[in-house]
Amino acid sequence: MITSPQAGAILEIDLAALAANYQILSRRVGGVAGGAECAAVLKGDAYGLGAEQVGPVLARLGCRTFFVAHIGEGVALREILGPQPSIYILHGPWPDTEDDFLAHALTPVLNTPEQLDRWARKGRSGTSRTGPLAAALHLDTGMNRLGLSAAEAMALAAAPERLAGIDLRFLVSHLACADQPDHAMNQEQRQLFDRLRAALPPSPASLANSSGIFLGSDYHYDLVRPGVALYGANPTPEQANPMQEVVRLRGRILQVREIDTPQSVGYGATHRAAGPRRIATIPVGYADGYPRSLSGQGVGCLAGVSVPIIGRVSMDLITLDVTEAPRSAAHPGAMVELIGGRGETVDQVAGRAGTIGYEILTSLGRRYHRHYIGAAPAGDAGDTGNA
Ligand SMILES: *Cc1c(COP(=O)(O)O)cnc(C)c1O
């Protein structure tokens, strides 16, 4: 683990804000009792923030259903959370991995007729001594990515005996345009979901991701599956962010260079100083997930003053023009806020980089000193000090 004095940048992850976000979403869908259940999506190592830290915080708040993408993520999360919660694997089982699911008590989201038939066969076989095997079934209502097509779902409806051996926990689908509340796809997908559900054996249902929760209670069904909103990104891009900020990234100034015109900064000499400037170099680069597309586009914040990134983002370094910040603040060791705090939000940084908050979060580098604040897991010896 990288300690604070060794690190060129500090990634602070606020577990109290994460907890608050879970509660905001949970209340929004009707609270723990009554209304819909609020699950949590922890794929991609909890969107880059660390499933090991995030999972227990949510479990303690009463979250009892978790989603990850890969079986490997599920095996790791089972270790972290213990036997109680349900852990769903969004990608479902590859052939001959059914026993791995059972060994770790993981529940597949079945996406294809082939996955469905294999899981059902497993459930009917003598090897499963526990009776029917739990699963969710994914119905594709417009993403054309994963799940049974409408035709495949209707074929299943005509032959429901194919579900024998399966304990069908949820019918799920996934919205393509939930972050655009006026998009016609939202209603179309919901209506197709309802039509397919009506043809299939009755089962609890789940449709909404983070943004879907904010489309209204018609979209909540029995279980909602927020990911990114838990981690502080805005699920309602057209409105103020209802979530609390979870991530703060600060980089430490390694060197300050005074330059005169006419001089350039960085690879490709893409930036030429227009007058005498002070340039601060920070050891954060694209190898840390700081996107190269922020070359000449990003901004940091030094002592409350916005300081632009000039020149190219390189693998391990960025250069910022700190001329406008107080001279006394721009010294080696001083911290520049790159995400959160008085700096820009994850969504603003993503906008400048031409991407989305999801990609910024899931790219957060392993070379940062990770500092978890807010809700240290009980008995956890992990780093909570080192301010
Ligand atoms: C990733 C994912 C989610 C969570 O989406 P967010 O937009 O991060 O809330 C929910 N459901 C499925 C099927 C997903 O793949």
Tab-separated table of C-alpha atoms and ligand atoms in Angstrom:
chain	number	residue	atom	x	y	z
A	1	MET	CA	0.000	0.000	0.000
A	2	ILE	CA	1.186	3.500	-0.794
A	3	THR	CA	1.480	5.685	2.276
A	4	SER	CA	0.607	9.324	2.275
A	5	PRO	CA	4.167	10.765	2.356
A	6	GLN	CA	5.171	8.527	-0.560
A	7	ALA	CA	2.230	9.403	-2.733
A	8	GLY	CA	2.075	12.024	-5.431
A	9	ALA	CA	-1.663	12.228	-5.009
A	10	ILE	CA	-4.264	11.410	-2.413
A	11	LEU	CA	-7.602	9.877	-3.275
A	12	GLU	CA	-10.042	10.493	-0.469
A	13	ILE	CA	-13.170	8.329	-0.418
A	14	ASP	CA	-15.903	9.437	1.937
A	15	LEU	CA	-17.772	6.382	3.196
A	16	ALA	CA	-20.183	8.538	5.198
A	17	ALA	CA	-21.220	10.242	1.952
A	18	LEU	CA	-21.572	6.826	0.320
A	19	ALA	CA	-23.813	5.734	3.198
A	20	ALA	CA	-25.870	8.917	2.910
A	21	ASN	CA	-26.302	8.281	-0.816
A	22	TYR	CA	-27.572	4.763	-0.199
A	23	GLN	CA	-30.082	6.150	2.281
A	24	ILE	CA	-31.206	8.894	-0.107
A	25	LEU	CA	-31.909	6.308	-2.814
A	26	SER	CA	-33.446	3.835	-0.416
A	27	ARG	CA	-35.856	6.454	0.939
A	28	ARG	CA	-36.647	7.582	-2.581
A	29	VAL	CA	-37.950	4.120	-3.500
A	30	GLY	CA	-39.956	3.691	-0.347
A	31	GLY	CA	-37.471	2.903	2.378
A	32	VAL	CA	-36.418	-0.440	3.727
A	33	ALA	CA	-39.953	-1.456	4.729
A	34	GLY	CA	-42.579	-1.193	2.008
A	35	GLY	CA	-41.896	0.075	-1.491
A	36	ALA	CA	-38.976	-1.259	-3.473
A	37	GLU	CA	-35.796	-2.770	-2.154
A	38	CYS	CA	-32.592	-0.839	-2.879
A	39	ALA	CA	-29.771	-3.081	-4.110
A	40	ALA	CA	-26.249	-1.862	-4.884
A	41	VAL	CA	-24.106	-2.376	-7.977
A	42	LEU	CA	-20.448	-2.962	-7.105
A	43	LYS	CA	-19.032	-4.063	-10.465
A	44	GLY	CA	-15.659	-2.708	-11.512
A	45	ASP	CA	-14.418	-2.831	-7.894
A	46	ALA	CA	-17.313	-0.637	-6.790
A	47	TYR	CA	-16.795	1.734	-9.719
A	48	GLY	CA	-13.126	2.051	-8.809
A	49	LEU	CA	-13.689	2.991	-5.172
A	50	GLY	CA	-12.968	-0.421	-3.616
A	51	ALA	CA	-15.564	-3.158	-3.097
A	52	GLU	CA	-13.744	-4.206	0.056
A	53	GLN	CA	-14.519	-0.885	1.727
A	54	VAL	CA	-17.808	-0.056	0.007
A	55	GLY	CA	-19.517	-3.439	0.433
A	56	PRO	CA	-19.470	-3.647	4.248
A	57	VAL	CA	-20.691	-0.060	4.636
A	58	LEU	CA	-23.757	-0.795	2.509
A	59	ALA	CA	-24.376	-4.179	4.145
A	60	ARG	CA	-24.423	-2.503	7.557
A	61	LEU	CA	-27.061	-0.073	6.271
A	62	GLY	CA	-29.301	-3.013	5.455
A	63	CYS	CA	-28.446	-3.523	1.789
A	64	ARG	CA	-28.967	-7.236	1.177
A	65	THR	CA	-28.706	-7.524	-2.609
A	66	PHE	CA	-25.542	-6.795	-4.559
A	67	PHE	CA	-24.729	-6.916	-8.266
A	68	VAL	CA	-21.342	-7.372	-9.908
A	69	ALA	CA	-20.468	-8.156	-13.524
A	70	HIS	CA	-18.017	-11.064	-13.355
A	71	ILE	CA	-17.976	-14.241	-11.327
A	72	GLY	CA	-14.501	-13.325	-10.053
A	73	GLU	CA	-15.909	-10.110	-8.632
A	74	GLY	CA	-18.645	-12.140	-6.987
A	75	VAL	CA	-16.233	-14.608	-5.394
A	76	ALA	CA	-14.248	-11.698	-3.944
A	77	LEU	CA	-17.376	-9.934	-2.727
A	78	ARG	CA	-18.666	-13.115	-1.058
A	79	GLU	CA	-15.402	-13.252	0.930
A	80	ILE	CA	-15.898	-9.635	1.964
A	81	LEU	CA	-19.585	-9.801	2.869
A	82	GLY	CA	-19.939	-13.266	4.323
A	83	PRO	CA	-22.850	-15.638	3.695
A	84	GLN	CA	-25.889	-13.382	4.187
A	85	PRO	CA	-26.424	-11.073	1.185
A	86	SER	CA	-27.507	-12.134	-2.277
A	87	ILE	CA	-24.811	-11.533	-4.878
A	88	TYR	CA	-25.971	-11.464	-8.504
A	89	ILE	CA	-23.565	-11.937	-11.409
A	90	LEU	CA	-24.775	-9.772	-14.286
A	91	HIS	CA	-22.945	-11.719	-16.992
A	92	GLY	CA	-24.376	-15.070	-15.967
A	93	PRO	CA	-22.531	-18.394	-16.092
A	94	TRP	CA	-20.100	-19.505	-18.780
A	95	PRO	CA	-20.380	-23.201	-19.603
A	96	ASP	CA	-19.041	-25.452	-16.837
A	97	THR	CA	-18.912	-22.685	-14.233
A	98	GLU	CA	-22.218	-23.604	-12.593
A	99	ASP	CA	-20.442	-25.365	-9.726
A	100	ASP	CA	-18.372	-22.242	-9.064
A	101	PHE	CA	-21.600	-20.284	-8.646
A	102	LEU	CA	-22.892	-22.854	-6.181
A	103	ALA	CA	-19.604	-23.076	-4.266
A	104	HIS	CA	-19.732	-19.338	-3.555
A	105	ALA	CA	-23.512	-19.016	-3.296
A	106	LEU	CA	-23.605	-16.644	-6.273
A	107	THR	CA	-26.800	-16.046	-8.214
A	108	PRO	CA	-26.595	-15.659	-11.981
A	109	VAL	CA	-28.487	-13.171	-14.061
A	110	LEU	CA	-29.364	-15.418	-16.997
A	111	ASN	CA	-29.006	-13.578	-20.289
A	112	THR	CA	-29.337	-16.088	-23.097
A	113	PRO	CA	-31.632	-19.065	-23.747
A	114	GLU	CA	-28.532	-21.195	-23.560
A	115	GLN	CA	-27.575	-19.872	-20.081
A	116	LEU	CA	-31.166	-20.362	-18.964
A	117	ASP	CA	-31.394	-23.949	-20.165
A	118	ARG	CA	-28.015	-24.866	-18.687
A	119	TRP	CA	-28.899	-23.388	-15.275
A	120	ALA	CA	-32.278	-25.131	-15.308
A	121	ARG	CA	-30.626	-28.434	-16.190
A	122	LYS	CA	-28.251	-27.945	-13.288
A	123	GLY	CA	-31.192	-27.230	-11.006
A	124	ARG	CA	-32.974	-30.401	-12.079
A	125	SER	CA	-29.865	-32.566	-11.810
A	126	GLY	CA	-29.068	-34.573	-8.714
A	127	THR	CA	-25.908	-32.573	-8.098
A	128	SER	CA	-27.887	-29.668	-6.716
A	129	ARG	CA	-29.085	-31.011	-3.402
A	130	THR	CA	-30.683	-27.715	-2.468
A	131	GLY	CA	-33.578	-27.949	-4.931
A	132	PRO	CA	-34.349	-25.265	-7.496
A	133	LEU	CA	-31.477	-22.872	-8.124
A	134	ALA	CA	-31.928	-19.149	-7.614
A	135	ALA	CA	-31.516	-16.921	-10.666
A	136	ALA	CA	-32.631	-13.679	-12.192
A	137	LEU	CA	-33.677	-13.603	-15.829
A	138	HIS	CA	-32.710	-10.661	-18.008
A	139	LEU	CA	-35.227	-9.522	-20.622
A	140	ASP	CA	-33.846	-7.280	-23.337
A	141	THR	CA	-36.282	-4.423	-23.848
A	142	GLY	CA	-34.203	-2.272	-26.155
A	143	MET	CA	-30.516	-2.241	-25.265
A	144	ASN	CA	-29.775	-5.124	-27.647
A	145	ARG	CA	-26.845	-6.019	-25.512
A	146	LEU	CA	-27.781	-8.690	-22.970
A	147	GLY	CA	-30.930	-10.588	-22.118
A	148	LEU	CA	-33.584	-12.632	-23.887
A	149	SER	CA	-35.022	-10.892	-26.919
A	150	ALA	CA	-38.767	-10.368	-26.961
A	151	ALA	CA	-39.114	-13.368	-29.293
A	152	GLU	CA	-36.977	-15.541	-27.014
A	153	ALA	CA	-38.999	-14.439	-23.998
A	154	MET	CA	-42.263	-15.312	-25.770
A	155	ALA	CA	-40.837	-18.708	-26.749
A	156	LEU	CA	-40.084	-19.269	-23.067
A	157	ALA	CA	-43.588	-18.156	-22.154
A	158	ALA	CA	-44.925	-20.851	-24.483
A	159	ALA	CA	-42.731	-23.499	-22.834
A	160	PRO	CA	-42.583	-22.504	-19.146
A	161	GLU	CA	-41.469	-26.025	-18.197
A	162	ARG	CA	-37.995	-24.851	-19.251
A	163	LEU	CA	-37.948	-22.917	-15.981
A	164	ALA	CA	-38.279	-26.099	-13.930
A	165	GLY	CA	-35.212	-26.309	-11.698
A	166	ILE	CA	-34.973	-22.528	-11.413
A	167	ASP	CA	-36.095	-20.459	-8.450
A	168	LEU	CA	-36.833	-17.273	-10.382
A	169	ARG	CA	-36.046	-14.398	-8.043
A	170	PHE	CA	-36.334	-11.466	-10.452
A	171	LEU	CA	-37.165	-10.591	-14.005
A	172	VAL	CA	-34.799	-7.750	-14.831
A	173	SER	CA	-34.273	-5.361	-17.676
A	174	HIS	CA	-31.999	-2.376	-18.190
A	175	LEU	CA	-32.801	1.129	-19.435
A	176	ALA	CA	-30.855	2.670	-22.292
A	177	CYS	CA	-31.754	6.337	-21.776
A	178	ALA	CA	-32.688	6.692	-18.107
A	179	ASP	CA	-30.538	9.822	-17.710
A	180	GLN	CA	-32.770	11.546	-20.301
A	181	PRO	CA	-36.181	11.696	-18.588
A	182	ASP	CA	-37.971	12.899	-21.718
A	183	HIS	CA	-36.595	10.188	-23.961
A	184	ALA	CA	-39.324	8.021	-25.496
A	185	MET	CA	-37.260	4.871	-24.939
A	186	ASN	CA	-37.963	4.962	-21.192
A	187	GLN	CA	-41.685	4.387	-21.542
A	188	GLU	CA	-41.255	2.033	-24.486
A	189	GLN	CA	-38.900	-0.175	-22.517
A	190	ARG	CA	-41.149	-0.135	-19.466
A	191	GLN	CA	-44.188	-1.100	-21.535
A	192	LEU	CA	-42.366	-3.927	-23.298
A	193	PHE	CA	-41.056	-5.111	-19.917
A	194	ASP	CA	-44.643	-5.216	-18.625
A	195	ARG	CA	-45.876	-7.121	-21.685
A	196	LEU	CA	-43.131	-9.736	-21.396
A	197	ARG	CA	-43.622	-10.065	-17.643
A	198	ALA	CA	-47.333	-10.615	-18.131
A	199	ALA	CA	-46.602	-13.566	-20.428
A	200	LEU	CA	-44.087	-15.193	-18.080
A	201	PRO	CA	-44.673	-16.834	-14.696
A	202	PRO	CA	-45.187	-14.199	-11.995
A	203	SER	CA	-41.946	-12.978	-10.484
A	204	PRO	CA	-40.627	-9.883	-8.730
A	205	ALA	CA	-39.187	-7.338	-11.156
A	206	SER	CA	-36.277	-4.915	-11.404
A	207	LEU	CA	-35.726	-2.231	-14.038
A	208	ALA	CA	-34.145	0.941	-12.670
A	209	ASN	CA	-30.472	1.863	-12.459
A	210	SER	CA	-29.461	5.100	-10.673
A	211	SER	CA	-31.108	7.437	-13.153
A	212	GLY	CA	-34.121	5.142	-13.527
A	213	ILE	CA	-34.926	5.695	-9.848
A	214	PHE	CA	-35.514	9.365	-10.648
A	215	LEU	CA	-37.950	8.599	-13.483
A	216	GLY	CA	-40.646	7.990	-10.893
A	217	SER	CA	-42.210	5.146	-8.977
A	218	ASP	CA	-43.518	3.478	-12.169
A	219	TYR	CA	-39.932	2.464	-12.747
A	220	HIS	CA	-39.144	1.135	-9.269
A	221	TYR	CA	-40.896	-2.262	-9.322
A	222	ASP	CA	-39.603	-4.538	-6.543
A	223	LEU	CA	-35.877	-3.822	-6.637
A	224	VAL	CA	-33.758	-0.937	-7.908
A	225	ARG	CA	-30.106	-1.336	-8.915
A	226	PRO	CA	-28.196	1.920	-8.437
A	227	GLY	CA	-24.482	2.093	-9.113
A	228	VAL	CA	-23.013	5.428	-10.043
A	229	ALA	CA	-25.296	7.558	-7.835
A	230	LEU	CA	-24.003	5.748	-4.757
A	231	TYR	CA	-20.544	6.975	-5.696
A	232	GLY	CA	-21.624	10.597	-6.004
A	233	ALA	CA	-22.108	11.191	-9.724
A	234	ASN	CA	-25.260	13.012	-10.737
A	235	PRO	CA	-28.046	10.628	-11.859
A	236	THR	CA	-30.160	13.611	-12.962
A	237	PRO	CA	-27.818	15.476	-15.327
A	238	GLU	CA	-30.492	18.053	-16.149
A	239	GLN	CA	-30.888	19.033	-12.489
A	240	ALA	CA	-28.791	19.744	-9.416
A	241	ASN	CA	-27.030	16.667	-8.079
A	242	PRO	CA	-29.136	15.072	-5.326
A	243	MET	CA	-26.191	12.928	-4.227
A	244	GLN	CA	-23.328	13.714	-1.879
A	245	GLU	CA	-19.766	13.902	-3.102
A	246	VAL	CA	-17.810	10.731	-2.332
A	247	VAL	CA	-14.504	11.183	-4.171
A	248	ARG	CA	-11.875	13.844	-3.760
A	249	LEU	CA	-8.555	13.708	-5.604
A	250	ARG	CA	-5.675	15.977	-4.688
A	251	GLY	CA	-2.248	16.029	-6.357
A	252	ARG	CA	0.891	17.333	-4.740
A	253	ILE	CA	3.084	19.878	-6.504
A	254	LEU	CA	6.430	18.275	-7.305
A	255	GLN	CA	8.120	21.274	-8.846
A	256	VAL	CA	7.353	24.882	-9.752
A	257	ARG	CA	8.982	26.348	-12.860
A	258	GLU	CA	9.046	30.033	-13.791
A	259	ILE	CA	9.051	30.495	-17.525
A	260	ASP	CA	9.390	33.442	-19.848
A	261	THR	CA	8.077	33.759	-23.342
A	262	PRO	CA	8.618	32.339	-25.796
A	263	GLN	CA	8.728	28.869	-24.274
A	264	SER	CA	6.575	25.828	-24.598
A	265	VAL	CA	5.364	23.333	-22.005
A	266	GLY	CA	5.244	19.576	-22.334
A	267	TYR	CA	5.247	16.986	-25.129
A	268	GLY	CA	4.601	18.225	-28.595
A	269	ALA	CA	5.123	21.799	-27.424
A	270	THR	CA	1.376	22.200	-27.717
A	271	HIS	CA	1.269	25.026	-25.206
A	272	ARG	CA	3.223	28.261	-25.603
A	273	ALA	CA	3.267	30.698	-22.732
A	274	ALA	CA	1.924	34.117	-23.628
A	275	GLY	CA	3.934	35.902	-20.954
A	276	PRO	CA	5.946	35.114	-17.840
A	277	ARG	CA	4.165	32.252	-16.101
A	278	ARG	CA	4.547	29.915	-13.162
A	279	ILE	CA	4.073	26.253	-14.032
A	280	ALA	CA	3.447	23.596	-11.389
A	281	THR	CA	4.108	19.932	-12.165
A	282	ILE	CA	1.992	17.267	-10.440
A	283	PRO	CA	2.703	13.522	-10.480
A	284	VAL	CA	-0.657	12.430	-11.875
A	285	GLY	CA	-0.973	11.235	-15.467
A	286	TYR	CA	-2.900	9.002	-17.781
A	287	ALA	CA	-1.329	5.943	-16.139
A	288	ASP	CA	-3.330	7.043	-13.104
A	289	GLY	CA	-6.523	7.227	-15.101
A	290	TYR	CA	-6.314	10.974	-15.496
A	291	PRO	CA	-7.483	11.156	-19.112
A	292	ARG	CA	-5.090	12.373	-21.759
A	293	SER	CA	-8.067	14.110	-23.319
A	294	LEU	CA	-7.776	16.653	-20.486
A	295	SER	CA	-4.624	17.992	-22.185
A	296	GLY	CA	-5.156	21.738	-22.356
A	297	GLN	CA	-8.731	21.153	-21.064
A	298	GLY	CA	-8.627	20.202	-17.389
A	299	VAL	CA	-8.504	22.515	-14.419
A	300	GLY	CA	-7.327	22.121	-10.879
A	301	CYS	CA	-7.902	24.282	-7.855
A	302	LEU	CA	-5.045	25.689	-5.782
A	303	ALA	CA	-5.882	27.650	-2.645
A	304	GLY	CA	-9.363	28.261	-4.031
A	305	VAL	CA	-8.068	29.554	-7.362
A	306	SER	CA	-8.825	27.730	-10.601
A	307	VAL	CA	-5.565	26.664	-12.277
A	308	PRO	CA	-5.704	25.303	-15.837
A	309	ILE	CA	-3.867	22.288	-17.151
A	310	ILE	CA	-1.587	23.418	-19.907
A	311	GLY	CA	0.120	21.238	-22.478
A	312	ARG	CA	-0.336	17.511	-22.682
A	313	VAL	CA	-1.257	15.102	-19.952
A	314	SER	CA	1.636	12.648	-19.955
A	315	MET	CA	1.861	9.175	-18.452
A	316	ASP	CA	2.894	10.261	-14.971
A	317	LEU	CA	2.654	14.048	-14.929
A	318	ILE	CA	0.490	17.049	-15.614
A	319	THR	CA	1.477	20.692	-15.761
A	320	LEU	CA	-0.733	23.494	-14.510
A	321	ASP	CA	-0.466	27.240	-14.906
A	322	VAL	CA	-0.563	28.463	-11.306
A	323	THR	CA	0.308	32.081	-12.044
A	324	GLU	CA	-3.089	33.303	-10.829
A	325	ALA	CA	-2.819	31.509	-7.479
A	326	PRO	CA	-1.094	33.255	-4.574
A	327	ARG	CA	2.658	32.830	-4.962
A	328	SER	CA	2.861	31.606	-1.364
A	329	ALA	CA	0.465	28.734	-2.179
A	330	ALA	CA	2.345	27.466	-5.226
A	331	HIS	CA	5.220	25.548	-3.721
A	332	PRO	CA	6.469	21.956	-3.846
A	333	GLY	CA	4.322	19.831	-1.589
A	334	ALA	CA	1.231	22.040	-1.913
A	335	MET	CA	-1.963	20.206	-2.816
A	336	VAL	CA	-3.975	20.940	-5.950
A	337	GLU	CA	-7.549	19.673	-5.982
A	338	LEU	CA	-8.203	17.746	-9.199
A	339	ILE	CA	-11.604	16.196	-8.438
A	340	GLY	CA	-14.059	17.301	-5.771
A	341	GLY	CA	-13.607	19.619	-2.814
A	342	ARG	CA	-13.240	23.141	-4.116
A	343	GLY	CA	-12.236	21.705	-7.489
A	344	GLU	CA	-14.604	20.419	-10.150
A	345	THR	CA	-17.020	17.545	-9.647
A	346	VAL	CA	-16.523	14.117	-11.182
A	347	ASP	CA	-19.167	15.019	-13.755
A	348	GLN	CA	-17.508	18.329	-14.642
A	349	VAL	CA	-14.127	16.662	-15.052
A	350	ALA	CA	-15.762	14.005	-17.224
A	351	GLY	CA	-17.443	16.666	-19.345
A	352	ARG	CA	-14.122	18.366	-20.027
A	353	ALA	CA	-12.558	15.020	-20.894
A	354	GLY	CA	-15.347	14.146	-23.330
A	355	THR	CA	-16.469	11.192	-21.235
A	356	ILE	CA	-18.828	10.306	-18.390
A	357	GLY	CA	-18.346	10.196	-14.619
A	358	TYR	CA	-18.454	6.386	-14.725
A	359	GLU	CA	-15.251	6.265	-16.742
A	360	ILE	CA	-13.467	8.788	-14.543
A	361	LEU	CA	-14.378	6.803	-11.414
A	362	THR	CA	-13.553	3.350	-12.754
A	363	SER	CA	-10.192	4.618	-14.027
A	364	LEU	CA	-9.041	6.004	-10.669
A	365	GLY	CA	-5.433	4.939	-10.348
A	366	ARG	CA	-3.763	2.404	-8.085
A	367	ARG	CA	-0.800	4.688	-7.431
A	368	TYR	CA	-2.844	7.114	-5.398
A	369	HIS	CA	-2.725	6.941	-1.649
A	370	ARG	CA	-6.279	5.861	-0.847
A	371	HIS	CA	-7.646	7.478	2.223
A	372	TYR	CA	-11.043	6.241	3.422
A	373	ILE	CA	-12.865	8.596	5.730
A	374	GLY	CA	-16.290	8.723	7.316
A	375	ALA	CA	-17.262	5.209	8.298
A	376	ALA	CA	-14.303	2.939	8.948
A	377	PRO	CA	-15.479	-0.665	9.019
A	378	ALA	CA	-15.611	-1.983	12.593
A	379	GLY	CA	-12.376	-3.712	13.534
A	380	ASP	CA	-10.752	-2.602	10.292
A	381	ALA	CA	-7.062	-1.942	10.653
A	382	GLY	CA	-6.974	-0.086	7.334
A	383	ASP	CA	-5.631	3.386	6.971
A	384	THR	CA	-7.904	6.032	8.330
A	385	GLY	CA	-5.293	8.518	9.511
A	386	ASN	CA	-2.491	10.229	7.639
A	387	ALA	CA	-4.236	13.473	6.845
B	1	LIG	C1	-24.174	-1.136	-14.311
B	1	LIG	C2	-25.556	-1.573	-14.204
B	1	LIG	C3	-26.435	-0.960	-13.298
B	1	LIG	C4	-26.055	0.280	-12.510
B	1	LIG	O1	-26.116	1.397	-13.369
B	1	LIG	P1	-25.874	2.893	-12.852
B	1	LIG	O2	-26.204	3.719	-14.034
B	1	LIG	O3	-24.437	2.970	-12.470
B	1	LIG	O4	-26.769	3.127	-11.697
B	1	LIG	C5	-27.711	-1.491	-13.152
B	1	LIG	N1	-28.107	-2.560	-13.888
B	1	LIG	C6	-27.296	-3.160	-14.783
B	1	LIG	C7	-27.809	-4.317	-15.560
B	1	LIG	C8	-26.013	-2.671	-14.989
B	1	LIG	O5	-25.218	-3.250	-15.896
